[in-house]
CSV table of C-alpha atoms in Angstrom, one decimal:
chain,number,residue,atom,x,y,z
A,1,MET,CA,177.9,123.1,132.5
A,2,ALA,CA,174.5,121.4,132.5
A,3,GLU,CA,171.1,124.0,131.8
A,4,GLU,CA,169.9,123.7,135.1
A,5,ALA,CA,166.1,122.7,134.4
A,6,SER,CA,163.1,125.0,133.4
A,7,PRO,CA,161.3,126.4,136.4
A,8,THR,CA,158.1,126.6,134.2
A,9,PRO,CA,156.2,123.7,135.7
A,10,ALA,CA,156.7,124.3,139.2
A,11,ARG,CA,156.0,128.0,138.5
A,12,LEU,CA,152.3,127.0,137.2
A,13,ALA,CA,151.6,124.9,139.9
A,14,ASP,CA,152.2,127.7,142.0
A,15,ILE,CA,150.2,130.1,140.2
A,16,ARG,CA,147.5,127.6,140.5
A,17,ARG,CA,147.6,127.2,144.2
A,18,GLU,CA,147.4,131.6,144.3
A,19,ILE,CA,144.6,130.9,142.1
A,20,ASP,CA,142.6,128.4,144.0
A,21,ALA,CA,143.4,130.8,147.0
A,22,VAL,CA,142.2,133.5,145.5
A,23,ASP,CA,138.9,131.6,144.6
A,24,MET,CA,138.4,130.9,148.2
A,25,GLU,CA,138.4,134.4,149.1
A,26,LEU,CA,136.2,135.7,146.2
A,27,LEU,CA,133.8,132.9,147.0
A,28,ALA,CA,133.6,134.0,150.9
A,29,LEU,CA,133.0,137.6,149.6
A,30,LEU,CA,130.1,136.3,147.5
A,31,ASN,CA,128.3,134.4,149.8
A,32,ARG,CA,128.5,137.3,152.3
A,33,ARG,CA,127.1,140.4,149.4
A,34,ALA,CA,124.5,137.2,149.1
A,35,GLY,CA,123.5,137.7,152.8
A,36,LEU,CA,123.7,141.2,152.6
A,37,SER,CA,121.7,141.1,149.5
A,38,MET,CA,119.1,138.8,151.1
A,39,GLU,CA,118.9,141.7,154.2
A,40,VAL,CA,117.8,143.8,152.2
A,41,GLY,CA,115.5,141.8,150.7
A,42,ARG,CA,113.8,141.3,153.7
A,43,ILE,CA,113.5,145.2,154.6
A,44,LYS,CA,111.9,145.9,151.7
A,45,ALA,CA,109.4,143.4,151.7
A,46,ALA,CA,108.2,145.3,154.8
A,47,GLY,CA,108.3,148.8,153.0
A,48,GLU,CA,109.9,149.6,149.7
A,49,GLY,CA,109.3,147.0,146.9
A,50,ILE,CA,111.4,148.0,143.9
A,51,ILE,CA,113.8,145.5,143.7
A,52,TYR,CA,115.6,147.1,140.2
A,53,LYS,CA,117.7,149.7,140.6
A,54,PRO,CA,119.0,150.6,137.4
A,55,LEU,CA,120.7,153.9,138.7
A,56,ARG,CA,121.9,152.5,141.6
A,57,GLU,CA,123.6,149.3,139.7
A,58,ARG,CA,125.6,151.9,137.3
A,59,GLU,CA,127.0,154.2,140.1
A,60,VAL,CA,128.2,150.8,141.6
A,61,LEU,CA,129.7,150.4,138.1
A,62,ASP,CA,130.5,153.4,137.1
A,63,ARG,CA,132.5,153.9,140.9
A,64,LEU,CA,134.5,150.3,140.4
A,65,ALA,CA,135.6,151.1,136.7
A,66,ALA,CA,137.1,154.1,138.2
A,67,ARG,CA,139.3,152.4,140.6
A,68,ASN,CA,139.9,149.4,138.7
A,69,ALA,CA,143.4,149.3,137.8
A,70,GLY,CA,143.8,146.8,136.1
A,71,PRO,CA,145.2,144.3,134.5
A,72,LEU,CA,141.2,143.2,134.5
A,73,PRO,CA,139.2,145.1,131.4
A,74,GLU,CA,136.6,146.9,132.3
A,75,ALA,CA,134.0,145.3,129.7
A,76,HIS,CA,134.6,142.0,131.5
A,77,LEU,CA,134.2,144.2,134.8
A,78,ARG,CA,131.2,145.3,134.2
A,79,ASN,CA,129.8,142.4,132.8
A,80,ILE,CA,131.2,139.7,135.6
A,81,TRP,CA,129.1,142.5,138.3
A,82,ARG,CA,125.8,142.5,136.2
A,83,GLU,CA,125.5,138.9,136.6
A,84,ILE,CA,126.6,139.6,140.4
A,85,PHE,CA,123.5,142.5,140.7
A,86,SER,CA,121.1,140.0,138.5
A,87,SER,CA,122.2,137.3,141.4
A,88,SER,CA,121.7,139.7,144.0
A,89,ARG,CA,118.1,141.0,142.8
A,90,ALA,CA,117.0,137.2,142.0
A,91,LEU,CA,118.0,136.8,146.1
A,92,GLN,CA,115.7,139.8,147.0
A,93,ARG,CA,113.0,138.5,145.2
A,94,PRO,CA,112.5,136.0,142.1
A,95,GLN,CA,112.4,138.1,138.4
A,96,HIS,CA,109.9,137.5,135.9
A,97,VAL,CA,111.0,139.4,132.8
A,98,ALA,CA,108.8,139.3,129.6
A,99,TYR,CA,109.7,139.6,126.3
A,100,LEU,CA,109.2,138.9,123.1
A,101,GLY,CA,109.9,135.1,122.5
A,102,PRO,CA,110.7,132.7,121.6
A,103,GLU,CA,114.1,131.5,123.2
A,104,GLY,CA,117.0,133.0,121.1
A,105,THR,CA,115.2,136.1,120.1
A,106,PHE,CA,117.5,139.1,120.2
A,107,SER,CA,114.8,140.5,122.5
A,108,TYR,CA,116.1,137.2,124.5
A,109,PHE,CA,119.2,138.3,124.2
A,110,ALA,CA,119.3,142.0,125.1
A,111,GLY,CA,117.3,140.9,128.4
A,112,VAL,CA,120.3,137.9,129.8
A,113,GLU,CA,123.3,140.4,128.2
A,114,TYR,CA,121.5,143.6,130.7
A,115,LEU,CA,119.6,141.6,133.3
A,116,GLY,CA,121.8,138.5,133.9
A,117,ARG,CA,121.2,135.3,133.9
A,118,SER,CA,119.4,134.4,137.6
A,119,VAL,CA,116.7,136.3,135.9
A,120,ARG,CA,113.1,134.0,135.2
A,121,PHE,CA,112.4,135.0,131.3
A,122,GLN,CA,109.1,134.2,130.4
A,123,PRO,CA,108.1,134.4,125.9
A,124,CYS,CA,105.3,136.4,124.6
A,125,ARG,CA,103.6,136.0,121.5
A,126,ASP,CA,104.0,139.7,120.6
A,127,LEU,CA,104.8,143.1,122.3
A,128,GLN,CA,101.4,143.4,123.2
A,129,GLU,CA,101.2,140.5,125.4
A,130,VAL,CA,104.4,142.0,126.6
A,131,PHE,CA,103.0,145.6,127.8
A,132,ALA,CA,100.4,143.3,129.3
A,133,CYS,CA,102.4,140.8,131.7
A,134,VAL,CA,103.8,144.1,133.1
A,135,HIS,CA,100.9,146.2,133.3
A,136,ASP,CA,99.0,143.2,135.1
A,137,GLY,CA,101.6,142.3,137.7
A,138,GLN,CA,102.1,138.7,136.0
A,139,CYS,CA,106.1,139.7,135.2
A,140,GLY,CA,108.1,142.4,136.9
A,141,LEU,CA,110.0,143.8,134.1
A,142,GLY,CA,109.5,144.1,130.7
A,143,VAL,CA,112.0,143.8,127.4
A,144,VAL,CA,111.2,146.3,124.4
A,145,PRO,CA,112.7,147.2,121.1
A,146,LEU,CA,112.5,150.9,120.6
A,147,GLU,CA,114.5,151.4,117.6
A,148,ASN,CA,116.9,150.4,115.3
A,149,SER,CA,120.3,152.2,113.8
A,150,LEU,CA,119.2,151.3,110.3
A,151,GLN,CA,115.4,150.9,110.6
A,152,GLY,CA,114.0,153.5,112.6
A,153,THR,CA,111.2,152.8,114.9
A,154,VAL,CA,109.7,150.4,115.8
A,155,GLY,CA,105.9,151.8,116.1
A,156,VAL,CA,104.0,149.5,117.6
A,157,SER,CA,106.1,149.9,120.8
A,158,PHE,CA,105.7,153.6,120.7
A,159,ASP,CA,101.4,153.0,120.3
A,160,LEU,CA,101.5,150.6,123.5
A,161,PHE,CA,103.2,152.8,125.4
A,162,PHE,CA,99.7,155.1,125.0
A,163,THR,CA,97.8,151.9,125.5
A,164,TYR,CA,99.4,151.0,128.8
A,165,ASP,CA,100.4,152.5,132.1
A,166,VAL,CA,103.8,151.4,132.3
A,167,ARG,CA,107.5,153.2,132.6
A,168,ILE,CA,111.0,152.7,131.2
A,169,GLN,CA,113.2,152.1,134.1
A,170,ALA,CA,116.1,151.6,131.6
A,171,GLU,CA,118.1,151.5,128.4
A,172,LEU,CA,120.5,149.6,126.5
A,173,PHE,CA,122.0,149.3,123.1
A,174,LEU,CA,122.8,145.8,121.7
A,175,ARG,CA,124.8,145.5,118.1
A,176,VAL,CA,123.0,142.8,116.2
A,177,SER,CA,125.2,140.7,114.0
A,178,HIS,CA,124.2,138.2,112.4
A,179,CYS,CA,125.3,134.2,111.9
A,180,LEU,CA,124.3,131.5,108.9
A,181,LEU,CA,123.8,128.9,111.0
A,182,GLY,CA,122.7,125.5,110.1
A,183,ALA,CA,122.8,121.4,110.8
A,184,VAL,CA,125.3,121.8,107.2
A,185,SER,CA,128.8,121.7,107.2
A,186,SER,CA,129.4,123.8,104.0
A,187,LEU,CA,127.7,127.1,102.3
A,188,ALA,CA,127.3,124.7,99.0
A,189,GLU,CA,124.5,122.2,100.9
A,190,VAL,CA,122.6,125.2,102.0
A,191,ARG,CA,119.2,125.2,99.7
A,192,ALA,CA,117.0,127.7,101.5
A,193,VAL,CA,118.1,130.2,104.2
A,194,TYR,CA,115.4,131.0,107.2
A,195,SER,CA,115.0,134.1,109.2
A,196,HIS,CA,112.6,137.1,110.6
A,197,PRO,CA,112.4,139.5,107.7
A,198,GLN,CA,114.8,142.2,108.7
A,199,PRO,CA,117.9,140.1,109.3
A,200,LEU,CA,117.1,138.9,105.6
A,201,ALA,CA,116.9,142.3,104.5
A,202,GLN,CA,119.8,143.6,106.7
A,203,CYS,CA,122.3,140.8,105.2
A,204,GLY,CA,120.9,141.0,102.0
A,205,SER,CA,124.2,141.6,99.7
A,206,TRP,CA,126.1,138.8,101.4
A,207,LEU,CA,123.1,136.3,100.3
A,208,ARG,CA,123.1,138.0,96.7
A,209,GLU,CA,126.8,137.3,96.5
A,210,HIS,CA,127.2,133.7,98.6
A,211,LEU,CA,124.1,131.9,98.3
A,212,PRO,CA,122.3,133.2,95.5
A,213,ASN,CA,120.2,130.1,94.2
A,214,ALA,CA,119.1,129.9,97.9
A,215,ARG,CA,115.8,130.4,98.8
A,216,LEU,CA,115.1,133.1,101.1
A,217,VAL,CA,112.3,132.3,103.1
A,218,PRO,CA,110.5,134.7,106.2
A,219,MET,CA,109.9,133.4,109.6
A,220,GLU,CA,108.4,134.9,112.5
A,221,SER,CA,111.6,135.1,114.6
A,222,THR,CA,115.2,134.2,114.4
A,223,ALA,CA,114.8,131.6,116.7
A,224,ALA,CA,111.8,129.8,115.0
A,225,ALA,CA,114.3,129.9,111.9
A,226,ALA,CA,117.0,128.3,114.2
A,227,LEU,CA,114.9,125.3,115.1
A,228,ARG,CA,113.3,124.8,111.4
A,229,ALA,CA,117.2,124.9,109.9
A,230,SER,CA,117.9,121.8,112.8
A,231,GLU,CA,115.1,119.8,111.5
A,232,GLU,CA,115.4,120.5,107.4
A,233,ALA,CA,117.6,118.9,105.5
A,234,GLY,CA,120.3,121.8,103.1
A,235,ALA,CA,118.6,124.2,105.2
A,236,ALA,CA,120.4,127.6,107.2
A,237,SER,CA,119.2,130.2,109.4
A,238,ILE,CA,120.2,133.8,110.2
A,239,GLY,CA,120.7,134.7,113.9
A,240,ASN,CA,122.8,135.7,117.0
A,241,VAL,CA,125.7,132.9,117.3
A,242,SER,CA,124.2,131.4,120.5
A,243,LEU,CA,121.2,129.8,118.7
A,244,ALA,CA,123.9,127.3,117.6
A,245,ALA,CA,124.3,126.2,120.9
A,246,MET,CA,121.0,126.1,121.4
A,247,HIS,CA,120.0,124.0,118.5
A,248,ASN,CA,123.2,121.9,118.0
A,249,LEU,CA,123.9,123.7,114.5
A,250,ASN,CA,127.3,124.9,112.6
A,251,VAL,CA,128.0,128.8,112.5
A,252,LEU,CA,128.8,128.4,108.6
A,253,ALA,CA,129.6,132.3,108.4
A,254,ARG,CA,129.9,135.1,111.0
A,255,ALA,CA,129.0,138.9,110.9
A,256,ILE,CA,127.3,138.7,107.6
A,257,GLU,CA,124.8,141.5,107.5
A,258,ASP,CA,125.9,144.0,105.2
A,259,ASP,CA,126.1,147.5,107.4
A,260,SER,CA,128.6,146.5,110.6
A,261,GLY,CA,126.7,149.8,112.7
A,262,ASN,CA,123.8,147.9,113.4
A,263,TRP,CA,122.3,148.5,116.6
A,264,THR,CA,119.1,148.6,118.8
A,265,ARG,CA,118.3,150.8,121.1
A,266,PHE,CA,116.0,148.2,123.7
A,267,VAL,CA,114.3,149.9,126.7
A,268,ILE,CA,113.4,147.8,130.4
A,269,ILE,CA,109.8,148.8,131.0
A,270,GLY,CA,108.2,148.4,134.9
A,271,PRO,CA,104.8,149.1,135.9
A,272,GLN,CA,103.8,152.3,137.0
A,273,ASP,CA,104.1,153.1,140.9
A,274,GLY,CA,102.8,156.5,141.0
A,275,LYS,CA,106.2,158.2,141.8
A,276,ALA,CA,107.2,158.3,138.0
A,277,ASP,CA,107.0,162.4,138.2
A,278,SER,CA,108.9,162.8,141.2
A,279,ALA,CA,112.9,162.0,141.4
A,280,PRO,CA,113.7,159.2,143.9
A,281,SER,CA,116.0,160.6,147.1
A,282,PRO,CA,119.8,160.6,145.9
A,283,LEU,CA,122.0,158.2,147.2
A,284,PRO,CA,125.0,160.0,150.1
A,285,GLY,CA,127.8,161.5,147.9
A,286,HIS,CA,125.9,161.0,144.5
A,287,ALA,CA,123.9,163.0,142.6
A,288,GLY,CA,120.9,160.7,141.9
A,289,ALA,CA,119.2,162.1,138.6
A,290,ALA,CA,119.2,160.3,135.8
A,291,ASP,CA,120.3,161.1,132.5
A,292,LYS,CA,117.4,161.1,130.4
A,293,THR,CA,113.7,161.3,130.5
A,294,SER,CA,111.0,160.4,127.9
A,295,LEU,CA,107.9,161.6,127.2
A,296,LEU,CA,104.4,161.1,126.1
A,297,PHE,CA,102.0,163.8,125.0
A,298,THR,CA,99.3,164.9,122.9
A,299,LEU,CA,98.5,168.6,121.9
A,300,PRO,CA,95.3,171.1,121.1
A,301,ASP,CA,95.0,171.4,117.2
A,302,LYS,CA,95.7,174.6,116.6
A,303,ALA,CA,98.6,176.4,114.3
A,304,GLY,CA,102.1,176.6,116.7
A,305,ALA,CA,101.4,173.8,119.6
A,306,LEU,CA,104.2,171.7,118.7
A,307,SER,CA,106.6,174.6,118.4
A,308,VAL,CA,105.8,176.3,122.0
A,309,VAL,CA,106.5,173.0,123.8
A,310,LEU,CA,109.6,172.7,121.9
A,311,GLU,CA,110.3,176.9,123.1
A,312,SER,CA,109.3,175.6,126.4
A,313,LEU,CA,112.2,173.1,126.7
A,314,ALA,CA,114.6,175.3,124.8
A,315,ARG,CA,114.4,178.4,126.9
A,316,ALA,CA,115.0,175.9,129.9
A,317,GLY,CA,118.4,174.7,128.1
A,318,ILE,CA,117.1,171.2,127.6
A,319,ASN,CA,118.2,169.5,124.7
A,320,MET,CA,116.0,167.4,122.3
A,321,ARG,CA,117.4,163.8,121.6
A,322,LYS,CA,114.5,162.4,119.9
A,323,LEU,CA,111.0,163.6,118.8
A,324,GLU,CA,108.3,161.1,117.7
A,325,SER,CA,105.2,160.8,115.9
A,326,ARG,CA,102.3,158.8,115.7
A,327,PRO,CA,98.9,158.6,114.6
A,328,MET,CA,96.6,158.1,117.8
A,329,ARG,CA,94.8,154.9,117.3
A,330,GLY,CA,90.5,155.7,117.1
A,331,GLU,CA,91.5,159.5,116.0
A,332,ARG,CA,91.3,160.9,112.5
A,333,TRP,CA,94.4,163.2,111.9
A,334,LYS,CA,95.1,163.2,115.8
A,335,TYR,CA,98.9,162.6,116.5
A,336,VAL,CA,101.0,160.9,120.1
A,337,PHE,CA,104.7,162.2,120.5
A,338,PHE,CA,107.3,160.5,122.3
A,339,ALA,CA,110.3,162.3,123.1
A,340,ASP,CA,113.1,161.9,124.7
A,341,VAL,CA,114.9,164.8,126.5
A,342,GLU,CA,118.5,164.8,128.4
A,343,CYS,CA,117.9,165.9,132.0
A,344,ASP,CA,115.6,164.1,134.7
A,345,LEU,CA,112.5,166.0,134.7
A,346,ARG,CA,111.4,164.7,137.6
A,347,GLN,CA,114.0,166.6,139.6
A,348,PRO,CA,112.2,169.8,142.1
A,349,SER,CA,114.6,172.2,139.6
A,350,HIS,CA,112.0,171.1,136.9
A,351,ALA,CA,108.9,170.9,138.4
A,352,ALA,CA,107.8,174.9,136.9
A,353,LEU,CA,108.8,173.7,133.5
A,354,VAL,CA,106.4,170.1,134.1
A,355,GLU,CA,103.7,172.4,135.1
A,356,GLU,CA,104.1,174.4,132.3
A,357,LEU,CA,104.1,171.2,129.7
A,358,ARG,CA,101.1,170.2,131.0
A,359,THR,CA,99.3,173.4,130.6
A,360,LEU,CA,100.6,173.4,127.3
A,361,CYS,CA,99.5,169.9,126.1
A,362,THR,CA,96.4,168.4,126.3
A,363,SER,CA,97.6,165.2,127.5
A,364,PHE,CA,101.9,165.1,128.7
A,365,ARG,CA,102.7,161.9,130.8
A,366,ILE,CA,106.6,161.0,132.0
A,367,LEU,CA,107.1,157.7,130.8
A,368,GLY,CA,110.0,157.6,132.9
A,369,ALA,CA,113.8,158.8,133.6
A,370,TYR,CA,116.5,156.7,133.9
A,371,PRO,CA,120.1,156.7,133.1
A,372,THR,CA,122.2,156.6,129.5
A,373,GLY,CA,122.1,152.9,128.6
A,374,PRO,CA,124.9,150.8,127.9
A,375,GLN,CA,126.7,149.7,124.6
A,376,LEU,CA,126.8,146.3,124.9
A,377,ASP,CA,129.1,144.8,122.0
A,378,ARG,CA,129.7,140.5,122.1
A,379,VAL,CA,131.2,140.3,118.7
A,380,HIS,CA,134.1,142.7,120.0
A,381,LEU,CA,133.9,140.6,123.6
A,382,GLU,CA,134.1,137.7,121.2
A,383,ASN,CA,136.9,139.0,119.0
A,384,SER,CA,139.0,140.6,122.0
């Protein structure tokens, strides 16, 4: 008896027709959502002007994740909806986001991963220009590196919070994984390696083992290094894997960092809207509170001034996640403190505590209250 023909080609054709039909349904729903977003934009244009709502976006993501039965992985779901949010915000009002440029830096990729590709990214020469663009209203948001898990805080970022009246709207954690990129086809052809000083240091052991004779040349950014590698014979650069496509480079080696636990915390800054010390009205069915509040304060020059502030927080049952002191510019032997606490100090229940802290400090400012940021691991997604 002859075997029946395999049904695979016919079944594949049926599945593809089903996918095409689902795509049409998705297209109609996405356009319906886009129309609603544009209506929200028209309403906000006449009243509330804030477009970016990280608490609202987190609530939507968490609700979808809780109801997701699969097989779509949660990480994929969140990535898809971040792009939907990005499109929705752009439909309401074009978003300009300042970042430490040029295009291709880790600040750029942090912005793209978190805020989506519908944003108009504006490169800046340095972090001060990022802060100034947001403070002056040239950009609605800015992407700022705050600290690295291996090399500590980015001191200039903390200093600029004292100079510019901006607020933290959100945070994210981006895994930093370095690749060796070049126009050459093998490691044997590499005679010089260009990168920012931090990646050169973070990949030191790998470079000594695999390229002991190559010159290591520091550059102002990983993006500038990639451009240099694309123009110079025998040159390579260290940076994000996405720089390869941007500059037509080969990926000569992946994940060459000495420590795989290399993460950078970025914050999204926005202009001060005059309501930083008050909590937003909660959405129906939601608490509406942030997970974290960042503070900037100075203290009187007397014994125990800092301990009194810490005791006040401890009595209120508030955990402090970070405390950083920085020299105050223009004032010798005086310091400004940056702190993260695990609560939303804008909530009415903390009003008395906030007033007490104001009396204890010579200056006290809530930089922002925001949800705990996601950990964005592009390396994990690429390998999954």
